[in-house]
Amino acid sequence: MKVARFDNGRIGLVVDAGLIDVSDIAGAGDGQWPDTAPLRLIRDFAALRPQLEEAAQTRQALPLDSVRLETPVPWPNKVIAYPVNYHAHGKEMGAGYRAKNQGFFLKPPSSVSGPADAIELPVVPGREVHHEAELGIIIGKECRDLPPENWREAVFGYACLMDMVVRGREERVFRKAYDTFCPVGPWIVTADEIERPDQLSMKLWVNGELRQAANTRDLVLDIPGMVATASAVMTLYPGDIIATGTPEGVGPVVDGDQVRIVIDQVGEMNLRVIQGNRGATEVFADAYVPPIMKQELTDR
Ligand code: MN
């Protein structure tokens, strides 16, 4: 199933004919704040599934272009992100470490935005803001210390994700924390629809120019390893998001750019980049140009 959020917190299922509104079944769309309805839906999904499937078959679909899609999980307990998880990206960054021996960092849940939201560039003159195309994993179950071989029971589904970043040498979390620096969407594809998440092709274009093209088979720390590593440290909760790392081809975006991410079997997002007038900080007072070493894209 494809689970979408739309029009101020309503929840729908994406089907061939469009979008089936299942807000009543999901207990969503009543303007609650914080909007944690998607977390409960994910937790209770197995029990609600028969009702959801019936709704998908019997209810009238809304045309997809008649709604405004929103990020599927707006209040995750945490967004876990793995740095340098493709060798070719490690090479282009000149990084001597990999996710396997480095662990993860966290992005603030407030950085999460949706498929219809623009990416707002902060006022950081002398700095580059880069795109990082990533597969997002949505956790489905509360768990701690999960053995890697049991990873499937913890995964609810998958989404496209962009880990936006101000390049520099300051704290990684600080550089990746701005609002709209974590677009997730356009919906969640449930795990049962993707038999081999370790063989997904992923591409990112800026204004039609292919910048990133890779396959999740090249992940250094694989999906079972990422779930196990995160759950070794923290209790994972339904709706937690894992940013699995970006492949080679990262680069700057500027005001007016159009960024497109496509992940096979998952979906696609087209995001506008706009220059905001917020976000100036002394931390980024010094100019910095990242010494990116261009790599050949491995998976065209
Ligand atoms: Mn990243």
PDB file of C-alpha atoms and ligand atoms in Angstrom:
ATOM      1  CA  MET A   1       0.000   0.000   0.000  1.00  0.00           C
ATOM      2  CA  LYS A   2       0.962   3.605  -0.508  1.00  0.00           C
ATOM      3  CA  VAL A   3       0.090   5.707   2.530  1.00  0.00           C
ATOM      4  CA  ALA A   4      -0.096   9.448   1.932  1.00  0.00           C
ATOM      5  CA  ARG A   5      -0.868  12.478   4.083  1.00  0.00           C
ATOM      6  CA  PHE A   6      -2.665  15.430   2.514  1.00  0.00           C
ATOM      7  CA  ASP A   7      -4.763  18.585   3.034  1.00  0.00           C
ATOM      8  CA  ASN A   8      -3.930  19.420   6.652  1.00  0.00           C
ATOM      9  CA  GLY A   9      -3.286  16.006   8.077  1.00  0.00           C
ATOM     10  CA  ARG A  10      -5.786  13.826   6.250  1.00  0.00           C
ATOM     11  CA  ILE A  11      -4.561  10.313   5.433  1.00  0.00           C
ATOM     12  CA  GLY A  12      -5.140   8.507   2.182  1.00  0.00           C
ATOM     13  CA  LEU A  13      -4.169   5.436   0.222  1.00  0.00           C
ATOM     14  CA  VAL A  14      -2.742   5.985  -3.229  1.00  0.00           C
ATOM     15  CA  VAL A  15      -4.328   3.659  -5.780  1.00  0.00           C
ATOM     16  CA  ASP A  16      -4.365   3.611  -9.586  1.00  0.00           C
ATOM     17  CA  ALA A  17      -7.492   5.791  -9.685  1.00  0.00           C
ATOM     18  CA  GLY A  18      -6.105   8.407  -7.272  1.00  0.00           C
ATOM     19  CA  LEU A  19      -6.320   8.872  -3.528  1.00  0.00           C
ATOM     20  CA  ILE A  20      -8.731   7.083  -1.170  1.00  0.00           C
ATOM     21  CA  ASP A  21      -9.424   9.151   1.946  1.00  0.00           C
ATOM     22  CA  VAL A  22      -9.138   6.876   5.001  1.00  0.00           C
ATOM     23  CA  SER A  23      -8.873   9.621   7.634  1.00  0.00           C
ATOM     24  CA  ASP A  24     -11.797   8.160   9.581  1.00  0.00           C
ATOM     25  CA  ILE A  25     -10.134   4.742   9.858  1.00  0.00           C
ATOM     26  CA  ALA A  26      -6.768   6.322  10.689  1.00  0.00           C
ATOM     27  CA  GLY A  27      -8.167   8.751  13.258  1.00  0.00           C
ATOM     28  CA  ALA A  28      -6.626  11.618  11.317  1.00  0.00           C
ATOM     29  CA  GLY A  29      -7.498  14.976   9.822  1.00  0.00           C
ATOM     30  CA  ASP A  30      -9.173  16.540  12.838  1.00  0.00           C
ATOM     31  CA  GLY A  31      -6.616  19.314  13.207  1.00  0.00           C
ATOM     32  CA  GLN A  32      -4.912  17.724  16.206  1.00  0.00           C
ATOM     33  CA  TRP A  33      -1.599  19.206  17.304  1.00  0.00           C
ATOM     34  CA  PRO A  34       0.916  17.747  17.259  1.00  0.00           C
ATOM     35  CA  ASP A  35      -0.256  15.609  14.373  1.00  0.00           C
ATOM     36  CA  THR A  36       0.710  12.192  15.680  1.00  0.00           C
ATOM     37  CA  ALA A  37      -2.092  10.295  13.916  1.00  0.00           C
ATOM     38  CA  PRO A  38       0.358   8.795  11.381  1.00  0.00           C
ATOM     39  CA  LEU A  39       2.405   7.312  14.241  1.00  0.00           C
ATOM     40  CA  ARG A  40      -0.623   5.481  15.627  1.00  0.00           C
ATOM     41  CA  LEU A  41      -1.701   4.380  12.164  1.00  0.00           C
ATOM     42  CA  ILE A  42       1.737   2.860  11.586  1.00  0.00           C
ATOM     43  CA  ARG A  43       1.709   1.186  15.005  1.00  0.00           C
ATOM     44  CA  ASP A  44      -1.784  -0.275  14.449  1.00  0.00           C
ATOM     45  CA  PHE A  45      -1.457  -0.910  10.725  1.00  0.00           C
ATOM     46  CA  ALA A  46      -1.731  -4.711  10.785  1.00  0.00           C
ATOM     47  CA  ALA A  47      -4.996  -4.568  12.764  1.00  0.00           C
ATOM     48  CA  LEU A  48      -6.454  -1.806  10.560  1.00  0.00           C
ATOM     49  CA  ARG A  49      -5.356  -3.354   7.299  1.00  0.00           C
ATOM     50  CA  PRO A  50      -8.613  -5.226   6.481  1.00  0.00           C
ATOM     51  CA  GLN A  51     -10.604  -1.986   6.899  1.00  0.00           C
ATOM     52  CA  LEU A  52      -8.080  -0.052   4.817  1.00  0.00           C
ATOM     53  CA  GLU A  53      -8.161  -2.659   2.045  1.00  0.00           C
ATOM     54  CA  GLU A  54     -11.934  -2.610   1.974  1.00  0.00           C
ATOM     55  CA  ALA A  55     -11.943   1.176   1.760  1.00  0.00           C
ATOM     56  CA  ALA A  56      -9.452   1.039  -1.103  1.00  0.00           C
ATOM     57  CA  GLN A  57     -11.820  -1.189  -3.047  1.00  0.00           C
ATOM     58  CA  THR A  58     -15.156   0.419  -2.265  1.00  0.00           C
ATOM     59  CA  ARG A  59     -14.586   4.158  -1.856  1.00  0.00           C
ATOM     60  CA  GLN A  60     -14.436   6.788  -4.567  1.00  0.00           C
ATOM     61  CA  ALA A  61     -10.908   8.016  -5.316  1.00  0.00           C
ATOM     62  CA  LEU A  62      -9.966  11.703  -5.351  1.00  0.00           C
ATOM     63  CA  PRO A  63      -7.820  12.815  -8.281  1.00  0.00           C
ATOM     64  CA  LEU A  64      -4.226  13.038  -7.013  1.00  0.00           C
ATOM     65  CA  ASP A  65      -3.816  16.503  -8.505  1.00  0.00           C
ATOM     66  CA  SER A  66      -6.807  17.801  -6.540  1.00  0.00           C
ATOM     67  CA  VAL A  67      -5.053  17.436  -3.180  1.00  0.00           C
ATOM     68  CA  ARG A  68      -1.917  18.886  -1.594  1.00  0.00           C
ATOM     69  CA  LEU A  69       0.352  16.055  -0.509  1.00  0.00           C
ATOM     70  CA  GLU A  70       2.116  16.544   2.823  1.00  0.00           C
ATOM     71  CA  THR A  71       5.005  14.724   4.413  1.00  0.00           C
ATOM     72  CA  PRO A  72       3.708  11.349   5.624  1.00  0.00           C
ATOM     73  CA  VAL A  73       5.171  11.509   9.155  1.00  0.00           C
ATOM     74  CA  PRO A  74       5.355  15.127  10.373  1.00  0.00           C
ATOM     75  CA  TRP A  75       6.218  14.332  14.026  1.00  0.00           C
ATOM     76  CA  PRO A  76       8.655  11.426  14.030  1.00  0.00           C
ATOM     77  CA  ASN A  77      10.245  10.725  17.393  1.00  0.00           C
ATOM     78  CA  LYS A  78      13.579  10.991  15.581  1.00  0.00           C
ATOM     79  CA  VAL A  79      15.255  11.129  12.193  1.00  0.00           C
ATOM     80  CA  ILE A  80      18.336   8.914  12.192  1.00  0.00           C
ATOM     81  CA  ALA A  81      20.882   9.557   9.444  1.00  0.00           C
ATOM     82  CA  TYR A  82      23.904   7.553   8.344  1.00  0.00           C
ATOM     83  CA  PRO A  83      26.868   9.557   7.032  1.00  0.00           C
ATOM     84  CA  VAL A  84      29.126   8.321   4.233  1.00  0.00           C
ATOM     85  CA  ASN A  85      27.309   5.102   3.446  1.00  0.00           C
ATOM     86  CA  TYR A  86      28.392   4.762  -0.208  1.00  0.00           C
ATOM     87  CA  HIS A  87      32.115   4.349  -0.984  1.00  0.00           C
ATOM     88  CA  ALA A  88      31.993   6.658  -4.020  1.00  0.00           C
ATOM     89  CA  HIS A  89      30.466   9.457  -1.913  1.00  0.00           C
ATOM     90  CA  GLY A  90      33.188   8.903   0.681  1.00  0.00           C
ATOM     91  CA  LYS A  91      35.752   9.326  -2.086  1.00  0.00           C
ATOM     92  CA  GLU A  92      34.258  12.546  -3.443  1.00  0.00           C
ATOM     93  CA  MET A  93      34.177  14.002   0.094  1.00  0.00           C
ATOM     94  CA  GLY A  94      37.698  12.804   0.923  1.00  0.00           C
ATOM     95  CA  ALA A  95      36.241  11.083   3.996  1.00  0.00           C
ATOM     96  CA  GLY A  96      38.432   8.480   5.660  1.00  0.00           C
ATOM     97  CA  TYR A  97      35.522   6.832   7.492  1.00  0.00           C
ATOM     98  CA  ARG A  98      32.330   5.015   6.553  1.00  0.00           C
ATOM     99  CA  ALA A  99      28.942   4.631   8.271  1.00  0.00           C
ATOM    100  CA  LYS A 100      29.935   1.134   9.373  1.00  0.00           C
ATOM    101  CA  ASN A 101      32.544   2.446  11.797  1.00  0.00           C
ATOM    102  CA  GLN A 102      31.149   5.930  12.365  1.00  0.00           C
ATOM    103  CA  GLY A 103      27.550   5.440  13.513  1.00  0.00           C
ATOM    104  CA  PHE A 104      24.697   7.847  12.884  1.00  0.00           C
ATOM    105  CA  PHE A 105      23.701  11.421  13.574  1.00  0.00           C
ATOM    106  CA  LEU A 106      20.220  12.855  14.105  1.00  0.00           C
ATOM    107  CA  LYS A 107      18.288  15.442  12.130  1.00  0.00           C
ATOM    108  CA  PRO A 108      15.644  17.440  14.006  1.00  0.00           C
ATOM    109  CA  PRO A 109      12.077  16.310  13.258  1.00  0.00           C
ATOM    110  CA  SER A 110      11.313  19.995  12.543  1.00  0.00           C
ATOM    111  CA  SER A 111      13.561  19.794   9.457  1.00  0.00           C
ATOM    112  CA  VAL A 112      11.084  17.378   7.811  1.00  0.00           C
ATOM    113  CA  SER A 113       9.028  18.801   4.948  1.00  0.00           C
ATOM    114  CA  GLY A 114       6.809  17.360   2.244  1.00  0.00           C
ATOM    115  CA  PRO A 115       6.579  16.836  -1.508  1.00  0.00           C
ATOM    116  CA  ALA A 116       4.694  20.101  -2.118  1.00  0.00           C
ATOM    117  CA  ASP A 117       6.936  22.236   0.103  1.00  0.00           C
ATOM    118  CA  ALA A 118       9.792  24.292  -1.268  1.00  0.00           C
ATOM    119  CA  ILE A 119      13.313  23.835   0.082  1.00  0.00           C
ATOM    120  CA  GLU A 120      14.100  27.185   1.707  1.00  0.00           C
ATOM    121  CA  LEU A 121      17.731  28.206   1.489  1.00  0.00           C
ATOM    122  CA  PRO A 122      18.963  30.081   4.549  1.00  0.00           C
ATOM    123  CA  VAL A 123      20.981  33.304   4.332  1.00  0.00           C
ATOM    124  CA  VAL A 124      24.490  31.806   4.342  1.00  0.00           C
ATOM    125  CA  PRO A 125      26.638  33.857   1.941  1.00  0.00           C
ATOM    126  CA  GLY A 126      29.885  32.166   0.969  1.00  0.00           C
ATOM    127  CA  ARG A 127      28.408  28.730   1.636  1.00  0.00           C
ATOM    128  CA  GLU A 128      26.982  26.016  -0.593  1.00  0.00           C
ATOM    129  CA  VAL A 129      23.770  24.157   0.264  1.00  0.00           C
ATOM    130  CA  HIS A 130      23.935  20.636  -1.190  1.00  0.00           C
ATOM    131  CA  HIS A 131      21.361  18.004  -2.106  1.00  0.00           C
ATOM    132  CA  GLU A 132      21.797  14.442  -0.869  1.00  0.00           C
ATOM    133  CA  ALA A 133      19.402  11.905  -2.418  1.00  0.00           C
ATOM    134  CA  GLU A 134      18.621   9.083  -0.005  1.00  0.00           C
ATOM    135  CA  LEU A 135      16.279   6.157   0.527  1.00  0.00           C
ATOM    136  CA  GLY A 136      14.184   6.812   3.642  1.00  0.00           C
ATOM    137  CA  ILE A 137      13.146   3.912   5.883  1.00  0.00           C
ATOM    138  CA  ILE A 138      10.064   4.299   8.074  1.00  0.00           C
ATOM    139  CA  ILE A 139      10.157   2.226  11.264  1.00  0.00           C
ATOM    140  CA  GLY A 140       6.975   0.280  12.051  1.00  0.00           C
ATOM    141  CA  LYS A 141       7.436  -1.134  15.494  1.00  0.00           C
ATOM    142  CA  GLU A 142       8.779  -0.225  18.897  1.00  0.00           C
ATOM    143  CA  CYS A 143      11.970  -2.187  19.383  1.00  0.00           C
ATOM    144  CA  ARG A 144      15.357  -2.183  21.102  1.00  0.00           C
ATOM    145  CA  ASP A 145      18.469  -4.253  20.397  1.00  0.00           C
ATOM    146  CA  LEU A 146      16.968  -5.842  17.304  1.00  0.00           C
ATOM    147  CA  PRO A 147      19.266  -8.475  15.746  1.00  0.00           C
ATOM    148  CA  PRO A 148      20.037  -7.610  12.115  1.00  0.00           C
ATOM    149  CA  GLU A 149      18.378 -10.809  10.854  1.00  0.00           C
ATOM    150  CA  ASN A 150      15.048  -9.603  12.314  1.00  0.00           C
ATOM    151  CA  TRP A 151      15.169  -6.236  10.496  1.00  0.00           C
ATOM    152  CA  ARG A 152      12.034  -6.866   8.433  1.00  0.00           C
ATOM    153  CA  GLU A 153       9.775  -6.896  11.485  1.00  0.00           C
ATOM    154  CA  ALA A 154      10.891  -3.347  12.349  1.00  0.00           C
ATOM    155  CA  VAL A 155      10.412  -1.746   8.914  1.00  0.00           C
ATOM    156  CA  PHE A 156       7.027  -0.280   7.991  1.00  0.00           C
ATOM    157  CA  GLY A 157       7.972   1.089   4.602  1.00  0.00           C
ATOM    158  CA  TYR A 158      10.041   3.346   2.381  1.00  0.00           C
ATOM    159  CA  ALA A 159       9.993   6.901   1.050  1.00  0.00           C
ATOM    160  CA  CYS A 160      12.170   9.273  -0.954  1.00  0.00           C
ATOM    161  CA  LEU A 161      14.283  11.516   1.268  1.00  0.00           C
ATOM    162  CA  MET A 162      16.648  14.413   0.733  1.00  0.00           C
ATOM    163  CA  ASP A 163      19.258  15.225   3.362  1.00  0.00           C
ATOM    164  CA  MET A 164      19.996  18.893   2.661  1.00  0.00           C
ATOM    165  CA  VAL A 165      23.168  20.368   4.152  1.00  0.00           C
ATOM    166  CA  VAL A 166      25.208  23.556   4.385  1.00  0.00           C
ATOM    167  CA  ARG A 167      28.733  22.425   3.521  1.00  0.00           C
ATOM    168  CA  GLY A 168      31.395  23.297   6.067  1.00  0.00           C
ATOM    169  CA  ARG A 169      33.390  21.928   8.975  1.00  0.00           C
ATOM    170  CA  GLU A 170      30.994  22.978  11.733  1.00  0.00           C
ATOM    171  CA  GLU A 171      28.817  20.489  13.636  1.00  0.00           C
ATOM    172  CA  ARG A 172      27.173  18.220  11.098  1.00  0.00           C
ATOM    173  CA  VAL A 173      23.824  18.387  12.883  1.00  0.00           C
ATOM    174  CA  PHE A 174      23.874  22.190  12.887  1.00  0.00           C
ATOM    175  CA  ARG A 175      24.556  22.291   9.158  1.00  0.00           C
ATOM    176  CA  LYS A 176      21.730  19.836   8.426  1.00  0.00           C
ATOM    177  CA  ALA A 177      19.090  21.172  10.818  1.00  0.00           C
ATOM    178  CA  TYR A 178      17.377  24.020   8.957  1.00  0.00           C
ATOM    179  CA  ASP A 179      13.621  23.828   8.357  1.00  0.00           C
ATOM    180  CA  THR A 180      12.839  22.079   5.028  1.00  0.00           C
ATOM    181  CA  PHE A 181      16.279  20.371   5.020  1.00  0.00           C
ATOM    182  CA  CYS A 182      14.650  16.924   5.149  1.00  0.00           C
ATOM    183  CA  PRO A 183      11.982  16.486   2.477  1.00  0.00           C
ATOM    184  CA  VAL A 184      10.308  13.065   2.868  1.00  0.00           C
ATOM    185  CA  GLY A 185       7.641  11.673   0.552  1.00  0.00           C
ATOM    186  CA  PRO A 186       5.692  11.661  -1.651  1.00  0.00           C
ATOM    187  CA  TRP A 187       4.140   8.864   0.480  1.00  0.00           C
ATOM    188  CA  ILE A 188       5.204   5.722   2.293  1.00  0.00           C
ATOM    189  CA  VAL A 189       5.277   2.495   0.288  1.00  0.00           C
ATOM    190  CA  THR A 190       4.691  -0.341   2.741  1.00  0.00           C
ATOM    191  CA  ALA A 191       7.487  -2.882   3.056  1.00  0.00           C
ATOM    192  CA  ASP A 192       5.463  -5.785   1.641  1.00  0.00           C
ATOM    193  CA  GLU A 193       5.478  -4.043  -1.778  1.00  0.00           C
ATOM    194  CA  ILE A 194       9.254  -3.898  -2.007  1.00  0.00           C
ATOM    195  CA  GLU A 195      10.813  -7.298  -1.911  1.00  0.00           C
ATOM    196  CA  ARG A 196      14.402  -6.169  -2.468  1.00  0.00           C
ATOM    197  CA  PRO A 197      15.014  -2.758  -0.853  1.00  0.00           C
ATOM    198  CA  ASP A 198      18.697  -3.593  -1.224  1.00  0.00           C
ATOM    199  CA  GLN A 199      18.383  -3.353  -5.037  1.00  0.00           C
ATOM    200  CA  LEU A 200      16.617  -0.048  -5.584  1.00  0.00           C
ATOM    201  CA  SER A 201      17.771   2.382  -8.218  1.00  0.00           C
ATOM    202  CA  MET A 202      17.815   6.012  -7.095  1.00  0.00           C
ATOM    203  CA  LYS A 203      18.329   9.154  -9.186  1.00  0.00           C
ATOM    204  CA  LEU A 204      18.385  12.901  -8.608  1.00  0.00           C
ATOM    205  CA  TRP A 205      18.252  15.697 -11.163  1.00  0.00           C
ATOM    206  CA  VAL A 206      18.681  19.457 -10.780  1.00  0.00           C
ATOM    207  CA  ASN A 207      16.862  21.403 -13.514  1.00  0.00           C
ATOM    208  CA  GLY A 208      16.857  18.246 -15.638  1.00  0.00           C
ATOM    209  CA  GLU A 209      20.591  17.544 -15.232  1.00  0.00           C
ATOM    210  CA  LEU A 210      21.301  14.113 -13.772  1.00  0.00           C
ATOM    211  CA  ARG A 211      23.439  14.631 -10.658  1.00  0.00           C
ATOM    212  CA  GLN A 212      23.093  11.403  -8.678  1.00  0.00           C
ATOM    213  CA  ALA A 213      22.461   7.858  -9.925  1.00  0.00           C
ATOM    214  CA  ALA A 214      23.074   4.857  -7.736  1.00  0.00           C
ATOM    215  CA  ASN A 215      21.630   1.648  -6.361  1.00  0.00           C
ATOM    216  CA  THR A 216      21.057   0.610  -2.762  1.00  0.00           C
ATOM    217  CA  ARG A 217      23.057  -2.537  -3.442  1.00  0.00           C
ATOM    218  CA  ASP A 218      26.120  -0.306  -2.954  1.00  0.00           C
ATOM    219  CA  LEU A 219      25.255   0.682   0.612  1.00  0.00           C
ATOM    220  CA  VAL A 220      28.255   0.149   2.893  1.00  0.00           C
ATOM    221  CA  LEU A 221      26.186  -0.509   6.018  1.00  0.00           C
ATOM    222  CA  ASP A 222      23.133  -2.389   4.706  1.00  0.00           C
ATOM    223  CA  ILE A 223      19.521  -1.920   5.801  1.00  0.00           C
ATOM    224  CA  PRO A 224      19.582  -4.726   8.412  1.00  0.00           C
ATOM    225  CA  GLY A 225      22.797  -3.236   9.761  1.00  0.00           C
ATOM    226  CA  MET A 226      21.335   0.276   9.930  1.00  0.00           C
ATOM    227  CA  VAL A 227      18.243  -0.871  11.826  1.00  0.00           C
ATOM    228  CA  ALA A 228      20.331  -3.005  14.202  1.00  0.00           C
ATOM    229  CA  THR A 229      22.875  -0.243  14.842  1.00  0.00           C
ATOM    230  CA  ALA A 230      20.210   2.350  15.612  1.00  0.00           C
ATOM    231  CA  SER A 231      18.250  -0.034  17.828  1.00  0.00           C
ATOM    232  CA  ALA A 232      21.395  -0.999  19.723  1.00  0.00           C
ATOM    233  CA  VAL A 233      21.530   2.562  21.038  1.00  0.00           C
ATOM    234  CA  MET A 234      17.951   3.815  21.173  1.00  0.00           C
ATOM    235  CA  THR A 235      14.429   2.464  21.366  1.00  0.00           C
ATOM    236  CA  LEU A 236      12.991   2.791  17.873  1.00  0.00           C
ATOM    237  CA  TYR A 237       9.364   3.885  17.605  1.00  0.00           C
ATOM    238  CA  PRO A 238       6.742   3.620  14.855  1.00  0.00           C
ATOM    239  CA  GLY A 239       7.285   6.528  12.479  1.00  0.00           C
ATOM    240  CA  ASP A 240      10.998   6.957  13.174  1.00  0.00           C
ATOM    241  CA  ILE A 241      12.782   7.761   9.929  1.00  0.00           C
ATOM    242  CA  ILE A 242      16.187   6.509   8.809  1.00  0.00           C
ATOM    243  CA  ALA A 243      18.080   8.477   6.152  1.00  0.00           C
ATOM    244  CA  THR A 244      20.237   5.747   4.672  1.00  0.00           C
ATOM    245  CA  GLY A 245      23.021   7.873   3.179  1.00  0.00           C
ATOM    246  CA  THR A 246      23.692   9.476  -0.155  1.00  0.00           C
ATOM    247  CA  PRO A 247      25.721   8.223  -3.100  1.00  0.00           C
ATOM    248  CA  GLU A 248      28.200  10.253  -5.145  1.00  0.00           C
ATOM    249  CA  GLY A 249      27.167  13.330  -7.091  1.00  0.00           C
ATOM    250  CA  VAL A 250      26.244  15.756  -4.320  1.00  0.00           C
ATOM    251  CA  GLY A 251      26.309  19.396  -5.332  1.00  0.00           C
ATOM    252  CA  PRO A 252      24.902  22.869  -4.744  1.00  0.00           C
ATOM    253  CA  VAL A 253      21.365  24.118  -5.308  1.00  0.00           C
ATOM    254  CA  VAL A 254      20.414  27.774  -5.681  1.00  0.00           C
ATOM    255  CA  ASP A 255      17.309  29.950  -5.749  1.00  0.00           C
ATOM    256  CA  GLY A 256      14.896  28.848  -8.489  1.00  0.00           C
ATOM    257  CA  ASP A 257      16.298  25.342  -8.947  1.00  0.00           C
ATOM    258  CA  GLN A 258      13.978  22.400  -9.408  1.00  0.00           C
ATOM    259  CA  VAL A 259      15.208  19.203  -7.733  1.00  0.00           C
ATOM    260  CA  ARG A 260      13.741  15.850  -8.736  1.00  0.00           C
ATOM    261  CA  ILE A 261      14.324  12.593  -6.895  1.00  0.00           C
ATOM    262  CA  VAL A 262      13.114   9.231  -8.196  1.00  0.00           C
ATOM    263  CA  ILE A 263      13.458   5.899  -6.411  1.00  0.00           C
ATOM    264  CA  ASP A 264      12.209   2.798  -8.237  1.00  0.00           C
ATOM    265  CA  GLN A 265       9.058   1.270  -6.734  1.00  0.00           C
ATOM    266  CA  VAL A 266       8.938   4.075  -4.143  1.00  0.00           C
ATOM    267  CA  GLY A 267       8.025   7.240  -5.996  1.00  0.00           C
ATOM    268  CA  GLU A 268       9.215  10.638  -7.012  1.00  0.00           C
ATOM    269  CA  MET A 269       9.302  14.196  -5.676  1.00  0.00           C
ATOM    270  CA  ASN A 270       9.818  17.441  -7.575  1.00  0.00           C
ATOM    271  CA  LEU A 271      10.885  20.201  -5.220  1.00  0.00           C
ATOM    272  CA  ARG A 272      11.356  23.888  -5.806  1.00  0.00           C
ATOM    273  CA  VAL A 273      14.325  25.631  -4.188  1.00  0.00           C
ATOM    274  CA  ILE A 274      13.760  29.181  -2.969  1.00  0.00           C
ATOM    275  CA  GLN A 275      16.058  31.676  -1.287  1.00  0.00           C
ATOM    276  CA  GLY A 276      14.589  32.624   2.095  1.00  0.00           C
ATOM    277  CA  ASN A 277      15.474  35.650   4.168  1.00  0.00           C
ATOM    278  CA  ARG A 278      16.069  33.762   7.423  1.00  0.00           C
ATOM    279  CA  GLY A 279      18.800  31.632   8.935  1.00  0.00           C
ATOM    280  CA  ALA A 280      21.763  34.022   9.044  1.00  0.00           C
ATOM    281  CA  THR A 281      24.190  32.998  11.783  1.00  0.00           C
ATOM    282  CA  GLU A 282      27.670  33.910  12.943  1.00  0.00           C
ATOM    283  CA  VAL A 283      28.559  30.211  12.797  1.00  0.00           C
ATOM    284  CA  PHE A 284      28.747  30.457   9.003  1.00  0.00           C
ATOM    285  CA  ALA A 285      30.574  33.805   8.960  1.00  0.00           C
ATOM    286  CA  ASP A 286      33.589  32.370   7.129  1.00  0.00           C
ATOM    287  CA  ALA A 287      33.252  31.353   3.504  1.00  0.00           C
ATOM    288  CA  TYR A 288      33.897  27.686   2.670  1.00  0.00           C
ATOM    289  CA  VAL A 289      34.151  25.866  -0.622  1.00  0.00           C
ATOM    290  CA  PRO A 290      33.897  22.086  -0.286  1.00  0.00           C
ATOM    291  CA  PRO A 291      36.722  20.226  -2.074  1.00  0.00           C
ATOM    292  CA  ILE A 292      34.443  17.769  -3.860  1.00  0.00           C
ATOM    293  CA  MET A 293      36.297  15.265  -6.027  1.00  0.00           C
ATOM    294  CA  LYS A 294      34.004  14.452  -8.959  1.00  0.00           C
ATOM    295  CA  GLN A 295      33.288  10.738  -9.429  1.00  0.00           C
ATOM    296  CA  GLU A 296      31.823   8.944 -12.394  1.00  0.00           C
ATOM    297  CA  LEU A 297      28.191   8.058 -11.651  1.00  0.00           C
ATOM    298  CA  THR A 298      28.065   4.314 -11.112  1.00  0.00           C
ATOM    299  CA  ASP A 299      24.463   3.589 -12.115  1.00  0.00           C
ATOM    300  CA  ARG A 300      23.144   5.555 -15.036  1.00  0.00           C
TER     301      ARG A 300
HETATM  302 MN    MN B   1      23.104  12.274   4.156  1.00  0.00          MN
END
